CSV table of C-alpha atoms in Angstrom, one decimal:
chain,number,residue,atom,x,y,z
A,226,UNK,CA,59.2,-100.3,190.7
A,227,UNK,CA,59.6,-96.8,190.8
A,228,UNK,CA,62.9,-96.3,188.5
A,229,UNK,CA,63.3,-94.4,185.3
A,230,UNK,CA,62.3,-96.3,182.7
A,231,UNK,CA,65.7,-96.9,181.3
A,232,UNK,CA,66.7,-99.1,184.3
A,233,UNK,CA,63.6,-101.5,184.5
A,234,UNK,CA,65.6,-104.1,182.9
A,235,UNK,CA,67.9,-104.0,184.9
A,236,UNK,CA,66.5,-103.8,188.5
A,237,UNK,CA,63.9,-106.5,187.3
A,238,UNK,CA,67.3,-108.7,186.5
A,239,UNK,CA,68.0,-107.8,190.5
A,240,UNK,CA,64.7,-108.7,191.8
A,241,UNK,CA,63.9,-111.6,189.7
A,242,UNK,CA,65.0,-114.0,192.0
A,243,UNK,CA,63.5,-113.0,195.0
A,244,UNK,CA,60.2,-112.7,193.7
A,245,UNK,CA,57.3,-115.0,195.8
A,246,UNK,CA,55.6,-117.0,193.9
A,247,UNK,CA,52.9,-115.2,192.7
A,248,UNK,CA,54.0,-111.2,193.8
A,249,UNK,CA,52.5,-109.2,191.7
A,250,UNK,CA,55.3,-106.6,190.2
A,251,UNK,CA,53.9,-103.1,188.8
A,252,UNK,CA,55.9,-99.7,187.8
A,253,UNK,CA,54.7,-95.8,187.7
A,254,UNK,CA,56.7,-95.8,184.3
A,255,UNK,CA,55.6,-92.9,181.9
A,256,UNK,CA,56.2,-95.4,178.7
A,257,UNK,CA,54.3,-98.9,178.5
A,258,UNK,CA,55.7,-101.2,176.0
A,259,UNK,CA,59.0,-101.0,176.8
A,260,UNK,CA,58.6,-101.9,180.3
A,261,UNK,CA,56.1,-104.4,179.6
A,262,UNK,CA,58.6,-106.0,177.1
A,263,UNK,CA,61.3,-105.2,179.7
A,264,UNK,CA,59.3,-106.9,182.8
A,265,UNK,CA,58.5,-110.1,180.5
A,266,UNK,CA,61.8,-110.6,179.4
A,267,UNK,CA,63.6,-110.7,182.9
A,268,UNK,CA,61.0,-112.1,185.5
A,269,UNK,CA,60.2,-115.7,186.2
A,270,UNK,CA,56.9,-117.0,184.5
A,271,UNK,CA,55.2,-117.3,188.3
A,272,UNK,CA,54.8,-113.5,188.8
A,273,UNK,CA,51.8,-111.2,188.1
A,274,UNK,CA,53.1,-108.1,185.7
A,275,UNK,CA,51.3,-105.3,185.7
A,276,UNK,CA,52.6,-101.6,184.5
A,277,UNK,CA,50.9,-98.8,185.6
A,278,UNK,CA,51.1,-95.1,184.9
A,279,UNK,CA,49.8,-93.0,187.4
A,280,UNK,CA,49.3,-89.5,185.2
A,281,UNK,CA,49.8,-87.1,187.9
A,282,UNK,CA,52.9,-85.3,189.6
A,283,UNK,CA,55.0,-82.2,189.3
A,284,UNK,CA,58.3,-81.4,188.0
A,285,UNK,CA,60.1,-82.5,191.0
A,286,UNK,CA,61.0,-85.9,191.9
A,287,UNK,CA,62.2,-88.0,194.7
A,288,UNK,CA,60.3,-89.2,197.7
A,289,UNK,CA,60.1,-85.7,199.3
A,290,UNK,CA,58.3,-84.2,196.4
A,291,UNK,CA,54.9,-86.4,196.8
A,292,UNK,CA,52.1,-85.0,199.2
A,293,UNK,CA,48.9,-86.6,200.4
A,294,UNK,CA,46.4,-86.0,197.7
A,295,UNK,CA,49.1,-86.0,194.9
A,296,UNK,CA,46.7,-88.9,193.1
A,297,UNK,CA,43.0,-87.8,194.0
A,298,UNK,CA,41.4,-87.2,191.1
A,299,UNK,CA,43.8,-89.0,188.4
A,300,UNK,CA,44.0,-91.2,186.6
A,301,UNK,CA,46.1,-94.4,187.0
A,302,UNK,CA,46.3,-96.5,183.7
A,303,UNK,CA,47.3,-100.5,183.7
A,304,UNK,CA,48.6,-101.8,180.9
A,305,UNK,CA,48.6,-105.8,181.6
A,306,UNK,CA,49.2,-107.6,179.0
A,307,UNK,CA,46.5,-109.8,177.1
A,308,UNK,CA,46.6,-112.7,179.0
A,309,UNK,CA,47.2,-111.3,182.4
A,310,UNK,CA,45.2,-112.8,185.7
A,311,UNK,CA,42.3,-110.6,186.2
A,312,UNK,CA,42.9,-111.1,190.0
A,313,UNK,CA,46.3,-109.4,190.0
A,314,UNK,CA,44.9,-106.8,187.8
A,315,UNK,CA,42.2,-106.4,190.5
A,316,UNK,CA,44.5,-106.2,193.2
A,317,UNK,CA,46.2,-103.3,191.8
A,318,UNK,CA,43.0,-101.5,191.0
A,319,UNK,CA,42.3,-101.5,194.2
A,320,UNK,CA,45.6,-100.5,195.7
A,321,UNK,CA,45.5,-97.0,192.9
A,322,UNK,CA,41.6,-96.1,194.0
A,323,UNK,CA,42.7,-96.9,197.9
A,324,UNK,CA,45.0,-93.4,197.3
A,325,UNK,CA,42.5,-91.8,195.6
A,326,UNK,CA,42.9,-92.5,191.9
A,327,UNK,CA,40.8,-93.0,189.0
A,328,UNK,CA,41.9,-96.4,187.2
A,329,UNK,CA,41.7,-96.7,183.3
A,330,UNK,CA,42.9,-100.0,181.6
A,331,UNK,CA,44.4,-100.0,178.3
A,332,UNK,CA,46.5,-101.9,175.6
A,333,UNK,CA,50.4,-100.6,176.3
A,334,UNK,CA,51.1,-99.0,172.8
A,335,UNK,CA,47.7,-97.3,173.0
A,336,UNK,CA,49.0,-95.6,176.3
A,337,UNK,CA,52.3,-94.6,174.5
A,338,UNK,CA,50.1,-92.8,171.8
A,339,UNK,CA,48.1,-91.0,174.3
A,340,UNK,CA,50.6,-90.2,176.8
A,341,UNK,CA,52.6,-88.7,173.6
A,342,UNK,CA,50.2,-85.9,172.9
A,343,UNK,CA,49.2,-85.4,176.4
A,344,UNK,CA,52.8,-85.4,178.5
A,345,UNK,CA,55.6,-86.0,176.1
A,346,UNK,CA,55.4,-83.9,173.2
A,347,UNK,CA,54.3,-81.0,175.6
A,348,UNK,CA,57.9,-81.9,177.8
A,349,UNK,CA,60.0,-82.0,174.6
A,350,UNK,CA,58.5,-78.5,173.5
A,351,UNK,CA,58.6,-76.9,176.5
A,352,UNK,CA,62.5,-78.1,177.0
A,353,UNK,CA,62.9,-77.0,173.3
A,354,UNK,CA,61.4,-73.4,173.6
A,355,UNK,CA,63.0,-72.8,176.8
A,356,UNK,CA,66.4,-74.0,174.8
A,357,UNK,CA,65.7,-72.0,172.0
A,358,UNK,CA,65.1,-68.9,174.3
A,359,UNK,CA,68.5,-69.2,176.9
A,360,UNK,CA,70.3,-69.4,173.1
A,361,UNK,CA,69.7,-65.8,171.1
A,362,UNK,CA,72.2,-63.4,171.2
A,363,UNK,CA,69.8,-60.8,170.7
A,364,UNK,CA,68.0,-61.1,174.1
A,365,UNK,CA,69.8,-61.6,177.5
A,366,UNK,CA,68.9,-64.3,179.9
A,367,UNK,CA,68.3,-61.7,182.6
A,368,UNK,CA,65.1,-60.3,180.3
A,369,UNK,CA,64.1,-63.4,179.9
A,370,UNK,CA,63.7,-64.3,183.4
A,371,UNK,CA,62.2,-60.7,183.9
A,372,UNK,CA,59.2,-60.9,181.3
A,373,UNK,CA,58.7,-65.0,181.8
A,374,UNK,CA,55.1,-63.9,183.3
A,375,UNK,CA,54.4,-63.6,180.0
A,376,UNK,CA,53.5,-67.3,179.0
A,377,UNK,CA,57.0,-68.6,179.0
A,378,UNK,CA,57.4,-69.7,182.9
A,379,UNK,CA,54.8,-71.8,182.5
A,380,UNK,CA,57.5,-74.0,180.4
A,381,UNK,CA,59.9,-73.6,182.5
A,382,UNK,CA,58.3,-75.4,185.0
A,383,UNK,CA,57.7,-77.8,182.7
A,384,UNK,CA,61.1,-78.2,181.5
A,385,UNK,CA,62.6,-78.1,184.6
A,386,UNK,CA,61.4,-82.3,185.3
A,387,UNK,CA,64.3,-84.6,186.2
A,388,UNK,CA,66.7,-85.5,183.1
A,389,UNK,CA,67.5,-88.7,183.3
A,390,UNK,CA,63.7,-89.6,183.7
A,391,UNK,CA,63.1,-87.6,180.5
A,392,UNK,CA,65.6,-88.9,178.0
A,393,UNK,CA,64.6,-92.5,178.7
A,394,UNK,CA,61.0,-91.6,178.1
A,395,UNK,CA,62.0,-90.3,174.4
A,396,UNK,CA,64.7,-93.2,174.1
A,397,UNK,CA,61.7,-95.6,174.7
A,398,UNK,CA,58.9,-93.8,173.0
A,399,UNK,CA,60.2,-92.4,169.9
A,400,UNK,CA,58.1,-93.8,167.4
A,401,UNK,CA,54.7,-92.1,169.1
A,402,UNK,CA,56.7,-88.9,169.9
A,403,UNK,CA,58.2,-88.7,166.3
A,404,UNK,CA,54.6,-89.1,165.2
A,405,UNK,CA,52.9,-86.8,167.3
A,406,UNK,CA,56.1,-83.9,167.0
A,407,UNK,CA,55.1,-84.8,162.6
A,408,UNK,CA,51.9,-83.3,163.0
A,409,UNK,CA,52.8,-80.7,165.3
A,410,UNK,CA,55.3,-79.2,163.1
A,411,UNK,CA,52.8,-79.4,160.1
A,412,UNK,CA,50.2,-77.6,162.4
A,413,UNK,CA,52.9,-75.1,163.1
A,414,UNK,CA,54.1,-74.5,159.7
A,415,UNK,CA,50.3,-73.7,158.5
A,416,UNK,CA,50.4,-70.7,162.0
A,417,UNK,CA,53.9,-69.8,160.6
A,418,UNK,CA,51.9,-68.8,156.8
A,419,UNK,CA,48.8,-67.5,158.9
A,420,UNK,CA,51.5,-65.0,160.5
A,421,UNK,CA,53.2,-64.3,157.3
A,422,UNK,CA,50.6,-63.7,155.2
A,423,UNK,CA,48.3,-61.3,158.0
A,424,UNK,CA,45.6,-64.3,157.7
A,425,UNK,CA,43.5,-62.9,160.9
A,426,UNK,CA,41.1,-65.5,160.6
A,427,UNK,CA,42.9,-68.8,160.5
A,428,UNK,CA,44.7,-67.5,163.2
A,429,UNK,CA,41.6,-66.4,165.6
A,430,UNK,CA,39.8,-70.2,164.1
A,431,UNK,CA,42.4,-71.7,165.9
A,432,UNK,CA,42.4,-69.7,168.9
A,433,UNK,CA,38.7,-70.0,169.7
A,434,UNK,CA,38.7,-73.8,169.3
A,435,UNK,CA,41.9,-74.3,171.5
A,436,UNK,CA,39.4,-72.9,174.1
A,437,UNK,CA,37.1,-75.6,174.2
A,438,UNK,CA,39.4,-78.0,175.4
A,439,UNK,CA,40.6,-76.0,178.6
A,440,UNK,CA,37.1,-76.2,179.7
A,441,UNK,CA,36.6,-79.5,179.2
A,442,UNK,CA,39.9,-80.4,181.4
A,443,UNK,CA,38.6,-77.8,184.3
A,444,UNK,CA,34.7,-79.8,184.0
A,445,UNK,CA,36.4,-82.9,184.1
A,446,UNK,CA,38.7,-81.7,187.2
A,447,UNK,CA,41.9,-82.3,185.9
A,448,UNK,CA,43.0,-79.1,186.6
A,449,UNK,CA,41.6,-78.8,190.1
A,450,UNK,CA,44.0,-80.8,192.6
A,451,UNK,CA,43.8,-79.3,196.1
A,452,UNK,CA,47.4,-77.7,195.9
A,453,UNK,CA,46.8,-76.7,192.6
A,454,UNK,CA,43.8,-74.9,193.3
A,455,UNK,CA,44.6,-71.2,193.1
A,456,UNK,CA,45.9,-71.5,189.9
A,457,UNK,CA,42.2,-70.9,188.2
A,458,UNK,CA,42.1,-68.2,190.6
A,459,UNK,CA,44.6,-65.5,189.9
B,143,UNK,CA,43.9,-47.8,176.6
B,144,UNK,CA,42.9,-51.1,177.2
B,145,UNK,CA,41.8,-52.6,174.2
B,146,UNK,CA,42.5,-55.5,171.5
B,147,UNK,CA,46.0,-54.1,169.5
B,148,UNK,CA,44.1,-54.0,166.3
B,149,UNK,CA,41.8,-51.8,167.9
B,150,UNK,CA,44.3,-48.8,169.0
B,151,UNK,CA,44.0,-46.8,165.7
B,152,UNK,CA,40.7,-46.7,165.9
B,153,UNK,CA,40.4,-46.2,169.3
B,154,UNK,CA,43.0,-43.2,169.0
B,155,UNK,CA,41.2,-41.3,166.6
B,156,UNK,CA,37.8,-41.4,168.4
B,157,UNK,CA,39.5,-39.8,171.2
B,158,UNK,CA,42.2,-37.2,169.6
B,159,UNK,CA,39.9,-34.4,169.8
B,160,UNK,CA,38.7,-34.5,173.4
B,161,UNK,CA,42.3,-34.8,174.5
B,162,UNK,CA,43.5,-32.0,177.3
B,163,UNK,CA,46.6,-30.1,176.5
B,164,UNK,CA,49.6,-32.2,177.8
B,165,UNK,CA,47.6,-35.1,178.3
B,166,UNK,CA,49.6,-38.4,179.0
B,167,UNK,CA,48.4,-41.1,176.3
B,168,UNK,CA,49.2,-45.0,177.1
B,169,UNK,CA,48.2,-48.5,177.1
B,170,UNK,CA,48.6,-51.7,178.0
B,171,UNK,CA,48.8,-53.9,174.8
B,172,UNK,CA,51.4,-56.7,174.2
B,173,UNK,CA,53.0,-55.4,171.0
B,174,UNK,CA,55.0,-51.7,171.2
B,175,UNK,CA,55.9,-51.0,167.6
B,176,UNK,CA,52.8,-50.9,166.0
B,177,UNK,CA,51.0,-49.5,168.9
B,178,UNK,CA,53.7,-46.8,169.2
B,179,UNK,CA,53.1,-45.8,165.1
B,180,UNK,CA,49.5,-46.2,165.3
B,181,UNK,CA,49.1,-43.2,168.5
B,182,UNK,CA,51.7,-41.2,166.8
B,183,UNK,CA,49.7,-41.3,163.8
B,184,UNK,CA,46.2,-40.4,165.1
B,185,UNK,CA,46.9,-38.7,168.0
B,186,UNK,CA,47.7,-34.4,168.4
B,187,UNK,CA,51.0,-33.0,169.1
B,188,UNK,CA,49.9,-31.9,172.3
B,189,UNK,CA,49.4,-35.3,173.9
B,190,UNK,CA,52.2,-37.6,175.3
B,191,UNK,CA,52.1,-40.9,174.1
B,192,UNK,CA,54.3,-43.4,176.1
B,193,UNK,CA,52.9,-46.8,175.3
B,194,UNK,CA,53.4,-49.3,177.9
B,195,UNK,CA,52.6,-52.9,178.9
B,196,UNK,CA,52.4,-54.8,182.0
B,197,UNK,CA,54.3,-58.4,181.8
B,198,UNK,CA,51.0,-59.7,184.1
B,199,UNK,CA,47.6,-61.4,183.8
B,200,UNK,CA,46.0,-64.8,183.5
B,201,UNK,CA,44.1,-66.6,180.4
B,202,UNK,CA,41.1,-64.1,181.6
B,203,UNK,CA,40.3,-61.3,180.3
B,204,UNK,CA,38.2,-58.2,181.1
B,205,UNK,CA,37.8,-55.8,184.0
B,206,UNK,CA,36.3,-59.1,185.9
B,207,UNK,CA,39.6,-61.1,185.3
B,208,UNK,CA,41.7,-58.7,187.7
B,209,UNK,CA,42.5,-59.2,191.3
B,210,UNK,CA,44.4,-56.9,193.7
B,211,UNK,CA,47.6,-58.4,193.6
B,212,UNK,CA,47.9,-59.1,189.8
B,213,UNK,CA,50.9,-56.4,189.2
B,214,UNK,CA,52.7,-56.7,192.5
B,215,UNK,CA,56.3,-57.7,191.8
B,216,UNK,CA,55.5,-58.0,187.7
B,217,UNK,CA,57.5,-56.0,185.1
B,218,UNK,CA,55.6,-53.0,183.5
B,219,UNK,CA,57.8,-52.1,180.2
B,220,UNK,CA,57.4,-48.3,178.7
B,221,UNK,CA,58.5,-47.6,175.9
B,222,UNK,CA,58.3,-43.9,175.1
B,223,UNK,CA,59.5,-42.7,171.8
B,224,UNK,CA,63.0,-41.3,171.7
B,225,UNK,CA,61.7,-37.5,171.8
B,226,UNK,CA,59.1,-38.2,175.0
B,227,UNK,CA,58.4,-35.2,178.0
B,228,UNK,CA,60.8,-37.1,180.6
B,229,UNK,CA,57.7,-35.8,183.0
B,230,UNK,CA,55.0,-38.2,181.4
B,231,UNK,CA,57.8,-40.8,181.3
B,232,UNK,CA,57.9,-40.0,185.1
B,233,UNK,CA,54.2,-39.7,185.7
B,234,UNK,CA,53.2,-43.4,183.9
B,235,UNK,CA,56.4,-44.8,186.0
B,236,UNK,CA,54.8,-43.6,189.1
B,237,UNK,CA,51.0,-45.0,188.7
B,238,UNK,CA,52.6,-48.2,187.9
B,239,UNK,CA,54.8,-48.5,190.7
B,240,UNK,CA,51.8,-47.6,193.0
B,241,UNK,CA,50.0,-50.5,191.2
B,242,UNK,CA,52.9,-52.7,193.0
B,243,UNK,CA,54.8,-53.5,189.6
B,244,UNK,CA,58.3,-53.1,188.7
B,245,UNK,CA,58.8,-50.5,186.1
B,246,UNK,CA,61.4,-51.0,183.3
B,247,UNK,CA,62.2,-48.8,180.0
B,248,UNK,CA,63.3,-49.8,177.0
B,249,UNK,CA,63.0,-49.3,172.9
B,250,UNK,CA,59.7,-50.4,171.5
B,251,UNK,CA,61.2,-52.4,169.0
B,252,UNK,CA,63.4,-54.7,171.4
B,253,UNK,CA,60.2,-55.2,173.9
B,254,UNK,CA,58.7,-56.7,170.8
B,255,UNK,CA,61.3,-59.3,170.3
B,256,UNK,CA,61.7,-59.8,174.2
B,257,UNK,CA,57.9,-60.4,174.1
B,258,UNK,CA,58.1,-62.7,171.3
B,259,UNK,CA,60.3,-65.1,173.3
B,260,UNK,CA,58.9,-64.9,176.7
B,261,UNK,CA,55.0,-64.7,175.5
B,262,UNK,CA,53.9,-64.6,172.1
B,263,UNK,CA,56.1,-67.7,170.1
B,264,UNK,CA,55.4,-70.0,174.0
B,265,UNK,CA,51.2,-69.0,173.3
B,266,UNK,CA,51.7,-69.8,169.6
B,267,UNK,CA,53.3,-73.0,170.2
B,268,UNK,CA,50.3,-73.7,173.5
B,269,UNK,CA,47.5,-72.9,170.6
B,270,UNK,CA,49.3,-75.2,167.8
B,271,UNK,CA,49.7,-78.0,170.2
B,272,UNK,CA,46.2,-78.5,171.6
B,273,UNK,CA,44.7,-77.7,168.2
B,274,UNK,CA,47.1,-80.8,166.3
B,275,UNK,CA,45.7,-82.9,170.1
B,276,UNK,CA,42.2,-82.6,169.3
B,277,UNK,CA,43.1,-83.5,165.5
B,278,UNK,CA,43.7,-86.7,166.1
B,279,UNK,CA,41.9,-89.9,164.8
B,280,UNK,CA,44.0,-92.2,167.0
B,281,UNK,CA,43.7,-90.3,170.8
B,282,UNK,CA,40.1,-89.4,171.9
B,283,UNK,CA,39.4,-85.9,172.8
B,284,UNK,CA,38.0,-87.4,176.1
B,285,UNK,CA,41.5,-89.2,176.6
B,286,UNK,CA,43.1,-86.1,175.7
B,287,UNK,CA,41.0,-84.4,178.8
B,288,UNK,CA,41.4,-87.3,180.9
B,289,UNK,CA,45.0,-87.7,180.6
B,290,UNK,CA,45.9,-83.9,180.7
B,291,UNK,CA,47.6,-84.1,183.8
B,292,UNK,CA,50.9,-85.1,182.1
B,293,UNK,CA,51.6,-81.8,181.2
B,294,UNK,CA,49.5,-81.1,178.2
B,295,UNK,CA,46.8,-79.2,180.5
B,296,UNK,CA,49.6,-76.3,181.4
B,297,UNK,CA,49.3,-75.9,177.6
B,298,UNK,CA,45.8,-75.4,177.4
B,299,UNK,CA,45.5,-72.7,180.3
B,300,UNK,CA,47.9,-70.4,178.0
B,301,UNK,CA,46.0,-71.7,174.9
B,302,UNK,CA,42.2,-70.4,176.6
B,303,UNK,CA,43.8,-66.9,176.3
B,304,UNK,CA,41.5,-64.0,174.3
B,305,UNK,CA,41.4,-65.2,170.4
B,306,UNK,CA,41.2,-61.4,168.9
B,307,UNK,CA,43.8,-59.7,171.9
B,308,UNK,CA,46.2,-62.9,170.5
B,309,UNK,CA,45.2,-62.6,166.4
B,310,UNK,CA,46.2,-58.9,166.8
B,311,UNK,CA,49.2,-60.0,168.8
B,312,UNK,CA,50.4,-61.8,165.7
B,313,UNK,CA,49.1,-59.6,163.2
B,314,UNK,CA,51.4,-56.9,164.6
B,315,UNK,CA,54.6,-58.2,165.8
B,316,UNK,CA,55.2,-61.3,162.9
B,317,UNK,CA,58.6,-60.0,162.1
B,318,UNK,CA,59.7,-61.0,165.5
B,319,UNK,CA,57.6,-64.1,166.2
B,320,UNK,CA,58.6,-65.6,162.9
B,321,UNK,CA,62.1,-64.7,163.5
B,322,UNK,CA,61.6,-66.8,167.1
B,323,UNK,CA,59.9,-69.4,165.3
B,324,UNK,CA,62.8,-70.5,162.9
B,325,UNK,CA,65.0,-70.9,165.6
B,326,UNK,CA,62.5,-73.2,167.5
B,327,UNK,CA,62.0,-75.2,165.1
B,328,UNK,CA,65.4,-75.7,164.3
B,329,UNK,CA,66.5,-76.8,167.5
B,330,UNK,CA,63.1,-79.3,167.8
B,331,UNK,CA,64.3,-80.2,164.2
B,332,UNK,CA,67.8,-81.3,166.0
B,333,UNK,CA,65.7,-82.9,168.9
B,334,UNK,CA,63.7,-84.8,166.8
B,335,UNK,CA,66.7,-85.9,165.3
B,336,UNK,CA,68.3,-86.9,168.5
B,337,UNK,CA,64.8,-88.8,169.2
B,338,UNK,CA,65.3,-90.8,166.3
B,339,UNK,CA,69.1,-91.8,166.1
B,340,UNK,CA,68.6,-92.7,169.9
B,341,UNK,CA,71.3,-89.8,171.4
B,342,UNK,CA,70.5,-89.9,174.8
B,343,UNK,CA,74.2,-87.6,175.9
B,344,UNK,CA,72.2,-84.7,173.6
B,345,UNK,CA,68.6,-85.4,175.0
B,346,UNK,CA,70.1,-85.2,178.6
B,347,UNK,CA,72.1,-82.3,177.9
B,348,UNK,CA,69.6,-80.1,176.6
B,349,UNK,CA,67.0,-81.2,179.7
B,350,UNK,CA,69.5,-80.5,181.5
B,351,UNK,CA,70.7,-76.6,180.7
B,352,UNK,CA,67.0,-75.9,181.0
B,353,UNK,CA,66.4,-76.7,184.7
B,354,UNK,CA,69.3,-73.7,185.7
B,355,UNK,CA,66.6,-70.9,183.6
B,356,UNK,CA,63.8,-72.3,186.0
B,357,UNK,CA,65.5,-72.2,189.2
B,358,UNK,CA,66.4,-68.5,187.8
B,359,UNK,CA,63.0,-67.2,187.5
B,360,UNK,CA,61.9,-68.6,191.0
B,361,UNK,CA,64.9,-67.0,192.3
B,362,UNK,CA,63.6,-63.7,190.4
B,363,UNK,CA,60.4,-64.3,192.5
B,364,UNK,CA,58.5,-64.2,188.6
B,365,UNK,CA,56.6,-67.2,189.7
B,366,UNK,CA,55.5,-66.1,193.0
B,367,UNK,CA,52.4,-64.0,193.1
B,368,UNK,CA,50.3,-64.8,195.9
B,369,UNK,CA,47.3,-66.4,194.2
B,370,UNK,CA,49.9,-68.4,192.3
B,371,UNK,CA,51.7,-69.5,195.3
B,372,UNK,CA,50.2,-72.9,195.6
B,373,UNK,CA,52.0,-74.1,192.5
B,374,UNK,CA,55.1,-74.6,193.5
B,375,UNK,CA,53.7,-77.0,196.4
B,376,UNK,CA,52.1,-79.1,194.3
């Protein structure tokens, strides 16, 4: 199934009936528990459900925005649930490394944590700043658009990701996101003070540890997808 | 001048004495006010100062980080004080536009709340978030890495940027950033409140005003310099 997750129910209701005995049913949801709990509640007891979540993609959508290596490299995560058949598990696996993926298995809500810091907190910034930006009265959209080379295209393209998909993943996730977004504003407050108060130091801390991490992602290739490639280079 | 914005003062004054008669002063740091006061201060009479900064560049830094086409089609913003030889105003606008880049003029202190918005409050926001992700007790830093691919890892790129170019970025433009800042976080503050009393017309609205500002800057060709081209093919 490959639906926002706000419809699962529903198109589970529709295919329900039809299912073999057996068929194995899987989604590329970016939330976990809610389609597991979704999947449970509307399929017949004789088939195999297994979520998935393949982390990779851009900020277009549709059919006509995959290409061939769009999973090399990344990571699919199941989430079955506890007493799932390892052989429909298996089965799966195999079809997510057969197109090039990495598979990771993990409990659902443990997913929704994750995926909150790494995908859906960034999202609901990037759609906030980009908000926040088209908004002031004191700066015209037109200089915006201008001097986005700046940092701020980069959240554009973020912020640009299909809608519909994107409200049900906060509709379905809050308690992670609200969590995660908890922190983030406390962390933010602290920068506001560093600003405010000329603290040079906390301020360059930060920004030598933030560092670290971008390294780690381009040694562990997550940055390096073939049509993503000249991105390290300009 | 090509240096660190806390550096320019010092920088200045080492070279005000071996400065030529007429000799056209500028640089290429990210903040225009306090650059601007700082060369007026240290500098002779005899020198034009018309401070400038090119809207280009990667997380690199250093003569090794530049590449032949890094200011074709970007902005280049002067901004000469109100009283500045039209000729060095003429002279700067010409070696920029033979560097390929797009020359605009405008009042040092607007640039610095342009650049707030489109640079300095989306970095700020990149360094807060990846330092409140590898924070965490519940999310590994290896998940973290792992899972980047969600959108988190366009964060880190911005947030591998130079630690002292950004401190002194701060340092010298907080009236503006913090200014940005409170209207961020009111608007997550509203999101967050969406997010939690399940309004999915306001979370769809927002995601959805965003997507015109992206298709904007592509039209504006901001988001198309050749080594950068592969990312909208992704």
């Amino acid at each position: 199934m490959c639906v926002p997750v706000g419809a699962t129910a529903t198109v589970a209701a529709a295919i329900a009936p039809h299912l073999a005995h057996g068929a194995v049913v899987s989604d590329v949801g970016s939330v976990k528990q809610a389609v597991l709990s979704a999947l449970s509640t509307a399929l017949p007891a004789h088939a195999h459900i297994v979520p998935a979540h393949p982390v990779a993609g851009t900020e277009k959508s549709g059919p006509d925005a995959g290409f061939a290596s769009l999973f090399a490299g990344r990571w699919c995560i199941l989430t079955p649930p506890a007493d799932a058949d390892p052989d429909a598990v298996a089965r799966l696996r195999a079809l997510w490394e057969a197109l090039g993926a990495r598979v990771d298995v993990m409990d659902a809500r443990h997913h929704d944590l994750v995926l909150a810091v790494t995908s859906h907190v960034p999202h609901l910034i990037a759609y906030t700043i980009v908000g926040t930006a088209s908004d002031l009265e004191t700066v015209t959209k037109s200089e915006v658009i201008a001097y986005s080379a700046g940092g701020f295209r980069d959240f554009t393209r973020i912020a640009a990701s299909d809608p519909t998909m994107w409200r049900d993943v906060f509709l379905n996730n809050g308690e992670a996101v609200l969590e995660i977004l908890q922190r983030f504003s406390e962390d933010l407050t602290a920068l506001q003070r560093a600003i405010r108060w000329k603290d040079g130091q906390a301020l360059y801390d930060l920004f030598s540890r933030t560092r670290d991490i971008r390294r780690s992602i381009i040694d562990a290739a997550q940055d390096t997808a073939a049509p993503d490639f000249g991105r390290e280079h300009r």
